[in-house]
């Protein structure tokens, strides 16, 4: 019997730290570059075109005592291989929609309570490592760093019975396409961008400047903007309800933001240093850091959220503990990891300069986010 | 270039372009050239990897109006 797994089924396995055997039938290159990560996942990578004459040779490598999932880029090849394994008497499943669906899947998880009965949700895009947020209070919602699957956010807001009033991006993203502008135009919400990142955008927006405060609902919840350049020149963090620090791509749980994706690493090193070593130092240690990305699964908490006390990060995050400025400079400018796939085109999309089809957008976003330096 | 056979795999999604190509190339003799026409962009990488795994040589490839042409010489 062939079992069809959805990306949501796989996400549960990741978040609940379950075992899974993944037979990935994509090319070796594609597998090497990007795969479904799980703490207790085992992998076998054999391209489907090496199995056209049969799967007998790999049967001994496929376990019978755990769930086996066949994965490919879009699903066609995984169905073929899964059927062959099924005919050979094995119980296996395939991933509906393949890695494409995995890249798009988003899991909303509650991060915590806000004043006056408000709530804060983190939207975890496991396949790409993107994190978006929705703060809710008294019938109103603010969304931060929304990814391009806008339905996820509008549907969630409907289920919660709240109206989306504010849509914010911490910076002009280079690794994924923002859904912010579209959510704002669909709902009539205001779309905020840091003006220094928005010099080339071709649409109207509300400038997001240092010290700006957005009131959510009739309650005491404040979304306060904190100018924190370094990943981009406009990068801005938000403090919500004096409890949460949304750091965008400046500070992650186990790494820090890279300064080169808009092409100016050398120029922005000093800003990055100033933000991480001076501006953030002045904030309360008890703030919970909520970044816009994670890179590795170890950054996930047991409940699947990505969140940690700022004080803990000052102790544990290597990027916050490089005393020597020259060592820091070299760390964030030399030997940087490869840039995210199609990052220049993605920036153009986020500026509104080009409007690719959904299919093209999916292709642009293939692969890991690579926004950090460690 | 002497094309022995042409395979029209336009409109087919993964894995069918490779499946058909393999079946067709099995009917050729060593050294003969198969022309394959595909429209699935995902096939681009797969053809290169599949050919090198089987020892076949992609002697030429081009793209015209959204159609990718591969010329594969059988090992």
Tab-separated table of C-alpha atoms in Angstrom:
chain	number	residue	atom	x	y	z
A	1	UNK	CA	0.000	0.000	0.000
A	2	UNK	CA	1.417	3.351	-1.037
A	3	UNK	CA	0.976	6.013	1.602
A	4	UNK	CA	0.782	9.629	0.540
A	5	UNK	CA	2.481	11.930	3.050
A	6	UNK	CA	1.786	15.631	3.130
A	7	UNK	CA	4.453	18.178	4.023
A	8	UNK	CA	2.481	18.711	7.255
A	9	UNK	CA	2.935	15.006	8.148
A	10	UNK	CA	6.679	15.355	7.685
A	11	UNK	CA	6.705	18.592	9.702
A	12	UNK	CA	5.139	16.739	12.669
A	13	UNK	CA	7.952	14.163	12.472
A	14	UNK	CA	10.536	16.951	12.561
A	15	UNK	CA	8.930	18.893	15.414
A	16	UNK	CA	8.166	15.807	17.505
A	17	UNK	CA	11.694	14.465	16.989
A	18	UNK	CA	10.452	11.208	15.476
A	19	UNK	CA	12.413	8.747	13.378
A	20	UNK	CA	12.045	8.646	9.615
A	21	UNK	CA	13.999	7.012	6.817
A	22	UNK	CA	14.157	9.225	3.739
A	23	UNK	CA	14.985	7.754	0.368
A	24	UNK	CA	15.766	10.874	-1.646
A	25	UNK	CA	15.729	10.074	-5.362
A	26	UNK	CA	16.945	13.454	-6.623
A	27	UNK	CA	20.391	14.120	-8.069
A	28	UNK	CA	23.359	13.869	-5.722
A	29	UNK	CA	23.973	17.633	-6.196
A	30	UNK	CA	20.430	18.587	-5.250
A	31	UNK	CA	20.510	16.318	-2.194
A	32	UNK	CA	23.883	17.646	-1.090
A	33	UNK	CA	22.661	21.228	-1.367
A	34	UNK	CA	19.335	20.887	0.417
A	35	UNK	CA	17.304	18.120	2.034
A	36	UNK	CA	14.605	17.562	4.656
A	37	UNK	CA	16.367	17.899	7.989
A	38	UNK	CA	15.233	15.945	11.053
A	39	UNK	CA	17.024	15.206	14.326
A	40	UNK	CA	16.371	11.485	13.996
A	41	UNK	CA	16.121	11.118	10.249
A	42	UNK	CA	18.221	8.682	8.264
A	43	UNK	CA	18.945	9.182	4.596
A	44	UNK	CA	19.720	7.292	1.446
A	45	UNK	CA	20.251	9.237	-1.767
A	46	UNK	CA	19.929	7.274	-5.006
A	47	UNK	CA	18.796	9.211	-8.088
A	48	UNK	CA	15.623	7.761	-9.610
A	49	UNK	CA	17.279	7.273	-12.980
A	50	UNK	CA	19.618	4.720	-11.438
A	51	UNK	CA	16.598	2.661	-10.357
A	52	UNK	CA	14.862	2.351	-13.725
A	53	UNK	CA	15.900	-1.295	-14.039
A	54	UNK	CA	14.617	-2.173	-10.575
A	55	UNK	CA	15.026	-1.564	-6.870
A	56	UNK	CA	16.300	-5.044	-5.875
A	57	UNK	CA	19.838	-3.820	-5.365
A	58	UNK	CA	18.875	-1.203	-2.793
A	59	UNK	CA	16.356	-3.321	-0.836
A	60	UNK	CA	18.936	-4.373	1.777
A	61	UNK	CA	19.572	-0.690	2.524
A	62	UNK	CA	15.895	0.097	3.161
A	63	UNK	CA	14.871	-0.597	6.773
A	64	UNK	CA	11.661	-2.471	7.589
A	65	UNK	CA	11.381	-1.353	11.211
A	66	UNK	CA	10.660	2.341	10.617
A	67	UNK	CA	8.650	4.615	8.331
A	68	UNK	CA	10.184	4.995	4.893
A	69	UNK	CA	9.457	8.072	2.809
A	70	UNK	CA	10.505	8.488	-0.822
A	71	UNK	CA	11.185	12.099	-1.803
A	72	UNK	CA	11.971	13.858	-5.077
A	73	UNK	CA	11.753	17.371	-6.470
A	74	UNK	CA	8.064	17.466	-7.393
A	75	UNK	CA	6.710	13.949	-6.614
A	76	UNK	CA	6.601	12.141	-9.989
A	77	UNK	CA	9.820	10.187	-9.553
A	78	UNK	CA	9.120	9.414	-5.908
A	79	UNK	CA	5.771	7.834	-6.855
A	80	UNK	CA	7.518	5.696	-9.454
A	81	UNK	CA	10.190	4.493	-7.022
A	82	UNK	CA	7.696	4.050	-4.174
A	83	UNK	CA	5.526	1.888	-6.427
A	84	UNK	CA	8.516	-0.246	-7.331
A	85	UNK	CA	9.351	-0.707	-3.644
A	86	UNK	CA	5.727	-1.463	-2.912
A	87	UNK	CA	5.699	-4.161	-5.599
A	88	UNK	CA	8.812	-5.585	-3.970
A	89	UNK	CA	6.747	-6.018	-0.809
A	90	UNK	CA	7.847	-2.945	1.115
A	91	UNK	CA	5.545	-0.519	2.891
A	92	UNK	CA	6.647	2.952	1.878
A	93	UNK	CA	5.233	6.418	1.370
A	94	UNK	CA	5.987	9.336	-0.903
A	95	UNK	CA	5.922	13.061	-0.257
A	96	UNK	CA	3.022	14.756	-2.011
A	97	UNK	CA	4.379	17.679	-4.031
A	98	UNK	CA	7.988	16.724	-3.270
A	99	UNK	CA	10.629	19.210	-2.116
A	100	UNK	CA	8.620	21.958	-3.754
A	101	UNK	CA	5.783	21.359	-1.284
A	102	UNK	CA	8.297	21.005	1.542
A	103	UNK	CA	9.768	24.409	0.710
A	104	UNK	CA	6.294	25.966	0.869
A	105	UNK	CA	4.974	24.321	4.023
A	106	UNK	CA	4.361	26.612	6.986
A	107	UNK	CA	3.548	25.598	10.540
A	108	UNK	CA	1.961	28.258	12.804
A	109	UNK	CA	3.057	27.823	16.425
A	110	UNK	CA	2.066	29.967	19.385
A	111	UNK	CA	5.069	31.671	20.969
A	112	UNK	CA	3.325	33.301	23.883
A	113	UNK	CA	0.756	35.607	25.406
A	114	UNK	CA	0.683	39.374	25.060
A	115	UNK	CA	-0.871	41.936	27.378
A	116	UNK	CA	-4.659	42.060	27.634
A	117	UNK	CA	-5.277	38.574	26.193
A	118	UNK	CA	-3.197	39.107	23.051
A	119	UNK	CA	-1.214	36.332	21.371
A	120	UNK	CA	1.966	36.027	19.353
A	121	UNK	CA	2.398	33.340	16.702
A	122	UNK	CA	5.501	32.226	14.869
A	123	UNK	CA	5.027	30.795	11.372
A	124	UNK	CA	7.783	28.264	10.823
A	125	UNK	CA	8.676	27.475	7.231
A	126	UNK	CA	10.746	24.373	7.991
A	127	UNK	CA	11.914	23.658	4.453
A	128	UNK	CA	13.438	27.069	3.897
A	129	UNK	CA	14.149	28.109	7.485
A	130	UNK	CA	11.997	31.251	7.237
A	131	UNK	CA	10.135	32.607	10.268
A	132	UNK	CA	7.202	35.023	10.072
A	133	UNK	CA	5.122	36.438	12.904
A	134	UNK	CA	1.587	37.498	13.700
A	135	UNK	CA	0.727	39.514	16.790
A	136	UNK	CA	-2.959	39.560	17.684
A	137	UNK	CA	-4.784	41.826	20.078
A	138	UNK	CA	-8.441	42.764	20.486
A	139	UNK	CA	-9.513	41.942	16.972
A	140	UNK	CA	-6.459	43.375	15.227
A	141	UNK	CA	-3.357	41.751	13.797
A	142	UNK	CA	0.131	42.834	12.792
A	143	UNK	CA	2.210	40.590	10.546
A	144	UNK	CA	5.987	40.716	10.400
A	145	UNK	CA	8.232	39.301	7.677
A	146	UNK	CA	5.444	37.460	5.876
A	147	UNK	CA	6.562	34.959	3.243
A	148	UNK	CA	4.903	34.913	-0.158
A	149	UNK	CA	2.187	32.360	0.684
A	150	UNK	CA	-0.227	35.057	1.717
A	151	UNK	CA	-3.206	32.687	2.116
A	152	UNK	CA	-1.578	31.158	5.169
A	153	UNK	CA	-1.744	34.505	6.945
A	154	UNK	CA	-5.100	35.737	5.703
A	155	UNK	CA	-6.739	32.381	6.467
A	156	UNK	CA	-5.194	32.278	9.931
A	157	UNK	CA	-6.424	35.817	10.632
A	158	UNK	CA	-9.939	34.816	9.499
A	159	UNK	CA	-9.910	31.773	11.769
A	160	UNK	CA	-8.887	33.996	14.652
A	161	UNK	CA	-11.513	36.570	13.715
A	162	UNK	CA	-9.011	39.425	13.508
A	163	UNK	CA	-8.446	42.169	10.937
A	164	UNK	CA	-4.928	42.596	9.559
A	165	UNK	CA	-4.050	46.247	10.171
A	166	UNK	CA	-0.275	46.403	9.916
A	167	UNK	CA	2.178	44.487	7.752
A	168	UNK	CA	5.882	45.033	8.405
A	169	UNK	CA	9.147	43.808	6.925
A	170	UNK	CA	12.289	44.118	9.048
A	171	UNK	CA	14.317	44.657	5.868
A	172	UNK	CA	14.334	44.078	2.128
A	173	UNK	CA	14.739	40.293	1.960
A	174	UNK	CA	17.222	38.646	-0.390
A	175	UNK	CA	16.584	34.951	0.230
A	176	UNK	CA	12.834	34.736	-0.118
A	177	UNK	CA	10.006	36.683	-1.679
A	178	UNK	CA	8.035	38.814	0.755
A	179	UNK	CA	4.274	38.464	0.923
A	180	UNK	CA	3.930	41.714	2.853
A	181	UNK	CA	2.956	44.061	0.071
A	182	UNK	CA	0.288	41.682	-1.265
A	183	UNK	CA	-1.272	41.038	2.124
A	184	UNK	CA	-1.427	44.792	2.689
A	185	UNK	CA	-3.103	45.490	-0.643
A	186	UNK	CA	-5.575	42.613	-0.130
A	187	UNK	CA	-6.599	43.712	3.336
A	188	UNK	CA	-6.139	47.462	3.213
A	189	UNK	CA	-3.465	47.253	5.899
A	190	UNK	CA	-0.470	49.586	5.988
A	191	UNK	CA	2.769	48.143	4.620
A	192	UNK	CA	5.885	49.346	6.418
A	193	UNK	CA	9.432	49.155	5.103
A	194	UNK	CA	12.651	50.763	6.350
A	195	UNK	CA	13.189	53.712	3.948
A	196	UNK	CA	16.919	53.029	3.619
A	197	UNK	CA	16.139	49.602	2.177
A	198	UNK	CA	13.333	50.954	0.033
A	199	UNK	CA	15.128	53.550	-2.081
A	200	UNK	CA	14.504	51.599	-5.275
A	201	UNK	CA	11.037	50.201	-4.611
A	202	UNK	CA	8.341	51.054	-7.143
A	203	UNK	CA	5.310	50.990	-4.827
A	204	UNK	CA	3.986	53.133	-1.979
A	205	UNK	CA	4.795	52.158	1.584
A	206	UNK	CA	4.810	53.609	5.070
A	207	UNK	CA	8.366	54.464	6.173
A	208	UNK	CA	9.511	52.447	9.153
A	209	UNK	CA	11.764	54.714	11.163
A	210	UNK	CA	13.612	54.419	14.444
A	211	UNK	CA	11.321	54.936	17.404
A	212	UNK	CA	8.072	54.539	15.476
A	213	UNK	CA	5.406	52.934	17.647
A	214	UNK	CA	2.448	51.002	16.335
A	215	UNK	CA	-0.479	50.461	18.646
A	216	UNK	CA	-2.252	47.149	18.168
A	217	UNK	CA	-5.871	46.836	19.250
A	218	UNK	CA	-7.086	48.944	22.104
A	219	UNK	CA	-4.706	47.204	24.465
A	220	UNK	CA	-1.253	48.160	25.619
A	221	UNK	CA	0.576	46.251	22.960
A	222	UNK	CA	3.244	48.282	21.266
A	223	UNK	CA	5.350	47.353	18.304
A	224	UNK	CA	8.385	49.589	18.667
A	225	UNK	CA	10.884	49.958	15.844
A	226	UNK	CA	14.590	49.823	16.638
A	227	UNK	CA	16.950	50.786	13.827
A	228	UNK	CA	19.534	47.994	13.693
A	229	UNK	CA	21.551	48.099	10.463
A	230	UNK	CA	24.157	45.556	9.414
A	231	UNK	CA	22.482	42.831	7.381
A	232	UNK	CA	21.081	45.584	5.202
A	233	UNK	CA	21.464	49.314	5.745
A	234	UNK	CA	17.794	49.657	6.678
A	235	UNK	CA	17.414	46.577	8.906
A	236	UNK	CA	15.048	47.311	11.777
A	237	UNK	CA	14.129	45.235	14.824
A	238	UNK	CA	10.857	45.342	16.737
A	239	UNK	CA	10.133	45.148	20.414
A	240	UNK	CA	6.635	43.824	21.035
A	241	UNK	CA	4.925	44.426	24.349
A	242	UNK	CA	8.293	44.862	26.098
A	243	UNK	CA	8.628	41.071	25.967
A	244	UNK	CA	9.794	40.069	22.514
A	245	UNK	CA	12.637	41.268	20.302
A	246	UNK	CA	12.095	40.503	16.628
A	247	UNK	CA	15.606	40.680	15.198
A	248	UNK	CA	14.966	40.064	11.498
A	249	UNK	CA	18.197	38.873	9.879
A	250	UNK	CA	20.550	40.653	12.261
A	251	UNK	CA	20.702	38.135	15.095
A	252	UNK	CA	19.793	34.466	14.954
A	253	UNK	CA	19.852	31.843	17.701
A	254	UNK	CA	23.161	30.257	16.756
A	255	UNK	CA	24.596	32.765	14.269
A	256	UNK	CA	24.460	36.378	13.147
A	257	UNK	CA	23.362	38.079	9.934
A	258	UNK	CA	25.739	38.381	6.993
A	259	UNK	CA	26.351	41.898	5.706
A	260	UNK	CA	26.962	41.160	2.027
A	261	UNK	CA	23.646	40.248	0.393
A	262	UNK	CA	23.017	43.755	-0.845
A	263	UNK	CA	26.605	43.858	-2.043
A	264	UNK	CA	28.273	46.045	0.589
A	265	UNK	CA	29.893	43.754	3.156
A	266	UNK	CA	32.866	46.012	3.874
A	267	UNK	CA	30.681	49.087	4.345
A	268	UNK	CA	28.240	47.471	6.715
A	269	UNK	CA	30.521	45.554	9.044
A	270	UNK	CA	30.756	48.518	11.396
A	271	UNK	CA	26.950	48.874	11.465
A	272	UNK	CA	26.536	45.175	12.177
A	273	UNK	CA	29.063	45.386	15.013
A	274	UNK	CA	27.413	48.517	16.432
A	275	UNK	CA	23.965	46.869	16.390
A	276	UNK	CA	25.050	43.582	17.959
A	277	UNK	CA	27.635	44.851	20.422
A	278	UNK	CA	26.149	48.189	21.423
A	279	UNK	CA	22.474	48.735	20.568
A	280	UNK	CA	21.317	45.261	21.570
A	281	UNK	CA	23.479	45.390	24.725
A	282	UNK	CA	21.338	48.254	25.977
A	283	UNK	CA	18.166	46.149	25.814
A	284	UNK	CA	16.770	44.043	28.638
A	285	UNK	CA	18.327	40.580	28.949
A	286	UNK	CA	14.899	39.074	29.529
A	287	UNK	CA	13.600	39.909	26.041
A	288	UNK	CA	12.847	36.811	23.982
A	289	UNK	CA	14.692	36.937	20.656
A	290	UNK	CA	12.583	35.932	17.666
A	291	UNK	CA	14.619	35.942	14.434
A	292	UNK	CA	13.452	35.810	10.804
A	293	UNK	CA	15.373	32.595	10.118
A	294	UNK	CA	16.901	29.465	11.479
A	295	UNK	CA	19.694	27.585	9.716
A	296	UNK	CA	20.010	24.335	11.623
A	297	UNK	CA	17.511	22.200	13.525
A	298	UNK	CA	19.387	22.646	16.786
A	299	UNK	CA	17.979	26.174	16.825
A	300	UNK	CA	14.453	24.775	17.291
A	301	UNK	CA	13.032	24.449	20.801
A	302	UNK	CA	11.190	21.285	21.854
A	303	UNK	CA	7.845	22.751	20.850
A	304	UNK	CA	9.117	23.634	17.372
A	305	UNK	CA	9.505	27.368	18.036
A	306	UNK	CA	12.695	29.300	17.413
A	307	UNK	CA	13.087	31.644	20.386
A	308	UNK	CA	15.607	32.340	23.142
A	309	UNK	CA	16.345	34.926	25.842
A	310	UNK	CA	18.594	37.742	24.692
A	311	UNK	CA	20.683	37.275	27.832
A	312	UNK	CA	21.284	33.624	26.926
A	313	UNK	CA	22.346	34.597	23.426
A	314	UNK	CA	24.895	37.071	24.796
A	315	UNK	CA	26.427	34.115	26.610
A	316	UNK	CA	26.042	31.380	24.022
A	317	UNK	CA	25.998	32.879	20.529
A	318	UNK	CA	29.529	32.879	19.137
A	319	UNK	CA	28.787	35.878	16.912
A	320	UNK	CA	28.096	38.029	19.974
A	321	UNK	CA	31.338	37.050	21.665
A	322	UNK	CA	34.101	38.102	19.301
A	323	UNK	CA	36.007	40.698	21.317
A	324	UNK	CA	38.489	41.725	18.652
A	325	UNK	CA	37.006	43.975	15.965
A	326	UNK	CA	39.425	42.783	13.286
A	327	UNK	CA	38.579	39.150	13.992
A	328	UNK	CA	34.904	40.086	13.759
A	329	UNK	CA	35.449	41.944	10.496
A	330	UNK	CA	37.237	38.990	8.984
A	331	UNK	CA	34.559	36.567	10.236
A	332	UNK	CA	31.710	38.410	8.526
A	333	UNK	CA	33.502	39.352	5.299
A	334	UNK	CA	35.925	36.513	4.494
A	335	UNK	CA	34.947	32.988	3.573
A	336	UNK	CA	31.236	33.726	3.569
A	337	UNK	CA	28.994	30.822	2.584
A	338	UNK	CA	27.550	30.880	-0.952
A	339	UNK	CA	24.775	33.414	-1.425
A	340	UNK	CA	21.144	32.265	-1.461
A	341	UNK	CA	19.797	31.016	-4.766
A	342	UNK	CA	18.781	33.856	-7.126
A	343	UNK	CA	19.240	36.455	-4.361
A	344	UNK	CA	19.615	39.377	-6.741
A	345	UNK	CA	16.422	38.534	-8.614
A	346	UNK	CA	14.618	38.012	-5.307
A	347	UNK	CA	15.605	41.527	-4.215
A	348	UNK	CA	14.251	42.870	-7.517
A	349	UNK	CA	10.936	41.085	-6.880
A	350	UNK	CA	10.752	42.520	-3.380
A	351	UNK	CA	11.345	45.997	-4.804
A	352	UNK	CA	8.430	45.440	-7.162
A	353	UNK	CA	10.685	45.785	-10.220
A	354	UNK	CA	9.931	42.364	-11.653
A	355	UNK	CA	6.861	40.148	-11.275
A	356	UNK	CA	7.674	36.521	-12.033
A	357	UNK	CA	5.040	33.774	-12.285
A	358	UNK	CA	4.357	31.521	-9.286
A	359	UNK	CA	6.345	28.774	-10.966
A	360	UNK	CA	9.342	31.082	-11.425
A	361	UNK	CA	9.073	32.301	-7.836
A	362	UNK	CA	9.183	28.704	-6.624
A	363	UNK	CA	12.334	28.066	-8.664
A	364	UNK	CA	13.971	31.242	-7.279
A	365	UNK	CA	13.355	30.157	-3.711
A	366	UNK	CA	14.747	26.637	-4.070
A	367	UNK	CA	17.388	25.778	-1.495
A	368	UNK	CA	18.444	26.984	1.962
A	369	UNK	CA	18.219	30.639	3.045
A	370	UNK	CA	21.925	31.247	3.776
A	371	UNK	CA	21.425	34.601	5.476
A	372	UNK	CA	23.764	33.903	8.377
A	373	UNK	CA	27.431	33.786	9.129
A	374	UNK	CA	28.646	31.608	11.926
B	1	UNK	CA	25.803	15.427	-36.649
B	2	UNK	CA	23.976	12.267	-37.650
B	3	UNK	CA	20.796	11.856	-35.669
B	4	UNK	CA	19.643	8.253	-35.566
B	5	UNK	CA	16.397	8.810	-33.721
B	6	UNK	CA	14.312	11.641	-32.271
B	7	UNK	CA	12.259	11.378	-29.100
B	8	UNK	CA	9.509	13.883	-28.431
B	9	UNK	CA	9.187	14.171	-24.656
B	10	UNK	CA	7.645	17.633	-24.702
B	11	UNK	CA	4.980	18.210	-22.069
B	12	UNK	CA	6.069	15.209	-20.030
B	13	UNK	CA	6.894	15.678	-16.349
B	14	UNK	CA	9.614	14.021	-14.348
B	15	UNK	CA	10.372	11.073	-14.385
B	16	UNK	CA	8.873	10.333	-17.819
B	17	UNK	CA	11.420	12.206	-20.009
B	18	UNK	CA	14.260	10.118	-18.564
B	19	UNK	CA	12.214	6.911	-18.539
B	20	UNK	CA	11.376	7.307	-22.257
B	21	UNK	CA	14.919	8.341	-23.095
B	22	UNK	CA	16.352	5.283	-21.417
B	23	UNK	CA	13.919	2.978	-23.240
B	24	UNK	CA	14.722	4.604	-26.551
B	25	UNK	CA	18.475	4.608	-26.126
B	26	UNK	CA	18.304	0.897	-25.285
B	27	UNK	CA	17.195	0.354	-28.903
B	28	UNK	CA	20.197	2.216	-30.369
B	29	UNK	CA	23.683	0.930	-31.108
B	30	UNK	CA	26.803	2.250	-29.447
B	31	UNK	CA	27.939	5.548	-31.000
B	32	UNK	CA	24.517	6.422	-32.422
B	33	UNK	CA	22.919	9.737	-31.488
B	34	UNK	CA	19.480	10.294	-29.982
B	35	UNK	CA	17.795	13.667	-30.113
B	36	UNK	CA	15.464	14.308	-27.170
B	37	UNK	CA	13.071	17.264	-26.939
B	38	UNK	CA	11.878	18.179	-23.443
B	39	UNK	CA	10.035	21.079	-21.858
B	40	UNK	CA	10.421	20.091	-18.176
B	41	UNK	CA	13.041	22.449	-16.730
B	42	UNK	CA	13.738	19.990	-13.927
B	43	UNK	CA	15.045	17.604	-16.572
B	44	UNK	CA	18.071	19.783	-17.331
B	45	UNK	CA	20.163	18.580	-14.399
B	46	UNK	CA	18.786	15.054	-14.529
B	47	UNK	CA	19.841	14.471	-18.139
B	48	UNK	CA	23.429	15.444	-17.418
B	49	UNK	CA	23.598	13.261	-14.304
B	50	UNK	CA	21.789	10.338	-15.939
B	51	UNK	CA	24.035	10.408	-19.015
B	52	UNK	CA	27.228	10.520	-16.999
B	53	UNK	CA	26.010	7.682	-14.739
B	54	UNK	CA	25.354	5.525	-17.819
B	55	UNK	CA	28.534	6.579	-19.627
B	56	UNK	CA	26.602	8.289	-22.448
B	57	UNK	CA	27.827	11.577	-23.862
B	58	UNK	CA	25.683	14.670	-24.315
B	59	UNK	CA	27.365	15.963	-27.466
B	60	UNK	CA	25.216	19.053	-27.729
B	61	UNK	CA	22.263	20.785	-26.133
B	62	UNK	CA	20.289	23.899	-26.955
B	63	UNK	CA	17.092	25.692	-26.036
B	64	UNK	CA	14.647	27.080	-28.553
B	65	UNK	CA	11.293	28.640	-27.681
B	66	UNK	CA	11.053	26.844	-24.345
B	67	UNK	CA	12.046	23.462	-25.747
B	68	UNK	CA	15.342	21.911	-24.660
B	69	UNK	CA	17.114	19.694	-27.207
B	70	UNK	CA	19.603	17.090	-26.007
B	71	UNK	CA	21.854	15.141	-28.386
B	72	UNK	CA	22.985	12.029	-26.623
B	73	UNK	CA	25.571	9.641	-28.004
B	74	UNK	CA	25.102	6.127	-26.720
B	75	UNK	CA	28.018	4.566	-24.853
